[in-house]
């Protein structure tokens, strides 16, 4: 038991600490660009939202694990149980939807021909904001059953059903209700992951053609540095690949645990790692392609500008 708690704690600290920090810096960076920049780029708004959703995922999961480890069963209460599990489910849905939107918009950014993708180039920040607002409303709705069926151990007989997380329990629901919300979640995942795959396939083809052109120019002793659009496309493809890998690996392990009804500590540690990995790794993938942001002096200077812009100037007294 002590060994499993140690493994869980190690995974939690190694992922949530750097993950929350990385998402915070990514959020600060693009808030600064969005607020201070002359042009409000939709891509900055999407990255702000993705960093916020991933940070919310990490914070909520870390909170639930800390409460479980220190046996603070009475800290959450009925409202806390509902809010924690509900927001955790919403944050996961927002991460899926926002990653999909990022891949689709990035595909539209590099598209020279296709009509639908060219329209994405002309999207304003307000149009992206309305799309993100729709994601919130949609994910609030398809997770709303948890607000009714999640309760605390004090509200029911413990022997009736096993815990959902910590001291929170999921009450049995009608078959119609259960399958309705499961179908909505499955439909969401299928639609958004299909859009991700379509956009990523288009971007991969574009990068392949670009690579052939670069090799052709190099054969004539010309060099061509990758444009910011190409670097952003590469980052988006890596990000999407990581998302799909961690999503499906988490789904397979979770399905296995749910079907066998075995709460093996090793399997639970693996699912915890897979659940938190994307939210923790994604900001470093996005920042890693931008070498100027990783420069210490530039990074410090940008942070200083952000916080100085948010802080009102101090006037000296006469």
C-alpha positions as a printed Julia matrix, in Angstrom:
318×3 Matrix{Float64}:
   0.0    0.0     0.0
   2.85   2.37    0.9
   4.66   1.49   -2.35
   1.57   2.2    -4.47
   1.01   5.53   -2.7
   4.66   6.42   -3.34
   4.31   5.62   -7.05
   1.08   7.62   -7.29
   2.65  10.57   -5.46
   5.73  10.5    -7.69
   3.64  10.45  -10.86
   1.42  13.22   -9.53
   4.29  15.53   -8.57
   6.35  14.88  -11.7
   3.41  15.67  -14.0
   1.27  18.25  -12.23
   4.14  20.49  -11.05
   5.84  21.07  -14.41
   2.49  20.78  -16.21
   0.8   23.55  -14.25
   3.91  25.72  -14.58
   4.19  25.11  -18.32
   0.52  25.84  -18.95
   0.75  29.0   -16.85
   3.71  30.31  -18.87
   2.01  29.39  -22.14
  -1.12  31.2   -21.02
   0.87  34.29  -19.93
   2.75  34.34  -23.22
  -0.32  34.3   -25.43
  -2.31  36.64  -23.18
   0.55  39.1   -23.6
   0.62  38.62  -27.38
  -3.17  38.85  -27.65
  -3.51  41.95  -25.46
  -0.4   43.85  -26.57
  -0.26  42.78  -30.19
  -1.54  45.07  -32.94
  -3.66  42.27  -34.37
  -5.89  39.92  -32.36
  -4.94  36.52  -33.79
  -7.45  33.7   -33.29
  -4.64  31.18  -32.75
  -3.53  33.01  -29.59
  -7.04  32.82  -28.15
  -7.17  29.08  -28.87
  -3.83  28.48  -27.16
  -4.94  30.52  -24.14
  -8.03  28.36  -23.85
  -6.08  25.11  -24.31
  -3.59  26.08  -21.6
  -6.45  26.99  -19.24
  -8.3   23.7   -19.88
  -5.16  21.62  -19.36
  -4.24  23.52  -16.19
  -7.76  22.96  -14.88
  -7.43  19.22  -15.56
  -4.15  19.03  -13.66
  -5.31  21.13  -10.71
  -8.56  19.21  -10.19
  -6.9   15.79  -10.43
  -4.09  16.87   -8.09
  -6.65  18.18   -5.58
  -8.61  14.91   -5.58
  -5.45  12.81   -5.2
  -4.16  14.95   -2.31
  -7.5   14.68   -0.53
  -7.45  10.92   -1.06
  -3.84  10.52    0.13
  -4.35  12.5     3.36
  -7.84  11.07    3.98
  -9.54  14.46    4.07
 -12.88  12.84    3.34
 -14.95  15.6     4.9
 -13.22  18.41    3.02
 -15.19  18.06   -0.2
 -18.73  17.54    1.05
 -21.63  16.95   -1.3
 -21.12  20.18   -3.24
 -17.37  19.61   -3.46
 -17.85  16.09   -4.83
 -20.23  17.27   -7.53
 -18.06  20.25   -8.5
 -14.77  18.3    -8.58
 -15.99  15.41  -10.71
 -18.16  17.61  -12.92
 -15.38  20.11  -13.69
 -12.92  17.27  -14.24
 -15.19  15.81  -16.91
 -15.81  19.26  -18.45
 -12.07  20.04  -18.55
 -11.38  16.78  -20.38
 -14.05  17.62  -22.96
 -12.72  21.14  -23.42
  -9.23  19.78  -24.01
 -10.53  17.49  -26.77
 -12.57  20.23  -28.45
  -9.84  22.88  -28.23
  -7.12  20.58  -29.58
  -9.4   19.79  -32.5
 -10.08  23.48  -33.15
  -6.34  24.17  -33.05
  -5.58  21.53  -35.7
  -8.43  22.67  -37.96
  -7.47  26.35  -37.74
  -3.79  25.54  -38.3
  -4.71  23.49  -41.36
  -6.7   26.46  -42.64
  -3.76  28.79  -42.01
  -1.45  26.9   -44.37
  -4.12  26.05  -46.93
  -3.77  27.91  -50.26
  -6.7   26.35  -52.12
  -9.57  24.62  -50.35
 -12.54  26.95  -49.94
 -13.6   25.87  -46.45
 -10.07  26.08  -45.07
  -9.48  29.46  -46.7
 -12.51  30.78  -44.83
 -10.81  29.78  -41.58
  -7.99  32.19  -42.41
 -10.42  35.09  -42.16
 -11.83  34.04  -38.75
 -11.72  36.84  -36.24
 -10.97  36.47  -32.54
 -14.65  37.06  -31.75
 -15.69  34.18  -33.98
 -13.22  31.89  -32.22
 -14.49  33.18  -28.86
 -18.06  32.25  -29.78
 -16.84  28.79  -30.81
 -15.08  28.34  -27.47
 -18.22  29.49  -25.65
 -20.15  26.8   -27.52
 -17.61  24.22  -26.31
 -18.28  25.24  -22.7
 -22.07  25.04  -23.08
 -21.9   21.71  -24.91
 -19.56  20.09  -22.38
 -21.55  21.5   -19.47
 -24.63  19.81  -20.9
 -23.22  16.35  -21.68
 -21.72  16.13  -18.18
 -24.77  17.48  -16.37
 -25.92  14.02  -15.26
 -23.05  13.97  -12.76
 -24.61  16.88  -10.87
 -27.55  14.64   -9.99
 -25.94  11.23   -9.55
 -22.75  12.14   -7.66
 -23.06  12.24   -3.86
 -20.96  11.81   -0.72
 -20.67   8.79    1.54
 -22.65  10.6     4.23
 -25.66  10.8     1.91
 -25.96   7.05    1.29
 -25.16   3.58    2.54
 -21.48   2.85    1.79
 -22.17  -0.83    1.15
 -24.55  -0.14   -1.73
 -21.95   0.93   -4.29
 -18.23   1.5    -4.64
 -16.61   4.95   -4.56
 -16.18   7.01   -7.73
 -13.25   9.01   -6.35
 -12.17   9.59   -2.74
 -15.41   9.69   -0.71
 -17.61  10.54   -3.7
 -20.08   7.99   -5.01
 -21.88   7.59   -8.32
 -25.51   6.61   -7.8
 -27.09   4.11  -10.2
 -29.12   5.77  -12.95
 -31.72   4.62  -15.45
 -30.46   2.81  -18.52
 -31.92   5.47  -20.81
 -30.15   8.3   -19.0
 -26.85   6.43  -18.82
 -26.8    5.51  -22.5
 -27.94   8.97  -23.57
 -25.0   10.74  -21.94
 -22.52   8.02  -22.88
 -23.68   8.29  -26.49
 -23.27  12.07  -26.46
 -19.73  11.78  -25.09
 -18.85   9.07  -27.62
 -20.32  11.16  -30.45
 -18.3   14.18  -29.32
 -15.07  12.19  -29.22
 -15.68  10.56  -32.61
 -16.56  13.83  -34.37
 -13.72  15.9   -32.94
 -11.1   13.19  -33.35
 -12.22  12.62  -36.94
 -11.77  16.33  -37.63
  -8.35  16.13  -35.98
  -7.36  13.22  -38.2
  -8.61  14.94  -41.37
  -6.81  18.2   -40.57
  -3.63  16.42  -39.52
  -3.59  14.36  -42.71
  -3.86  17.53  -44.76
  -1.06  19.2   -42.77
   1.17  16.13  -43.07
   0.7   16.16  -46.85
   1.51  19.87  -46.94
   4.69  19.31  -44.91
   5.71  16.45  -47.21
   5.35  18.68  -50.29
   7.22  21.46  -48.51
  10.03  19.04  -47.65
  10.33  17.98  -51.3
  10.58  21.64  -52.36
  13.3   22.27  -49.77
  15.3   19.27  -50.99
  14.93  20.54  -54.55
  16.25  23.98  -53.6
  19.09  22.47  -51.6
  20.14  20.45  -54.62
  20.83  23.82  -56.28
  22.7   25.0   -53.16
  19.93  27.22  -51.95
  18.89  27.15  -48.32
  15.48  27.97  -47.03
  14.65  28.36  -43.35
  11.33  26.92  -42.23
   8.67  29.62  -41.99
   6.76  30.29  -38.73
   3.69  28.65  -40.3
   5.65  25.45  -40.99
   7.07  25.36  -37.46
   3.59  25.92  -36.01
   2.21  23.15  -38.22
   4.89  20.75  -37.03
   4.09  21.6   -33.41
   0.38  21.03  -34.01
   1.03  17.64  -35.61
   3.22  16.54  -32.7
   0.61  17.81  -30.25
  -2.21  15.96  -32.01
  -0.16  12.73  -32.11
   0.5   12.95  -28.37
  -3.16  13.61  -27.7
  -4.37  10.61  -29.68
  -1.74   8.33  -28.16
  -2.53   9.26  -24.55
  -6.28   9.36  -25.16
  -6.54   5.88  -26.65
  -4.02   4.36  -24.24
  -6.02   5.8   -21.33
  -9.24   4.52  -22.88
  -7.87   0.97  -23.29
  -6.52   0.76  -19.74
  -9.64   2.33  -18.24
 -11.86  -0.05  -20.21
  -9.81  -3.0   -19.0
 -10.07  -1.91  -15.37
 -13.8   -1.25  -15.73
 -14.48  -4.62  -17.38
 -12.4   -6.71  -14.99
 -13.41  -4.69  -11.89
  -9.85  -5.01  -10.57
  -8.48  -1.98   -8.74
  -4.87  -3.01   -9.27
  -2.5   -0.32   -7.96
  -0.15  -0.64  -10.95
  -2.98  -0.29  -13.47
  -4.42   2.68  -11.59
  -0.98   4.35  -11.58
  -0.7    3.79  -15.35
  -4.13   5.33  -15.99
  -3.21   8.3   -13.78
  -0.02   8.79  -15.81
  -1.88   8.56  -19.12
  -4.67  10.88  -17.98
  -2.3   13.66  -16.91
   0.45  13.26  -19.52
  -1.16  15.21  -22.37
  -2.12  18.16  -20.18
   1.41  18.22  -18.76
   3.41  17.73  -21.97
   1.39  19.89  -24.4
   2.65  23.34  -23.29
   6.29  22.26  -23.68
   5.6   20.93  -27.17
   4.08  24.26  -28.17
   6.79  26.37  -26.51
   9.61  24.11  -27.67
   9.12  25.12  -31.31
   9.55  28.79  -30.42
  13.24  29.23  -29.65
  12.91  32.94  -28.86
  10.44  32.22  -26.08
  12.88  29.79  -24.45
  15.69  32.35  -24.37
  16.15  33.38  -20.74
  16.56  37.08  -21.36
  13.67  37.26  -23.8
  11.49  35.16  -21.53
  12.2   37.35  -18.49
  11.68  40.52  -20.48
   8.31  39.32  -21.8
   7.14  38.38  -18.33
   8.26  41.74  -17.0
   6.29  43.54  -19.73
   3.18  41.47  -18.99
   3.17  42.18  -15.27
   4.17  45.84  -15.7
   1.25  46.28  -18.1
  -1.12  44.79  -15.52
   0.29  46.9   -12.67
  -0.7   50.6   -12.51
   2.22  53.04  -12.41
   3.22  54.48   -9.02
   3.36  58.26   -8.98
   5.74  59.99   -6.6
   4.4   62.48   -4.16
   5.42  66.12   -4.43
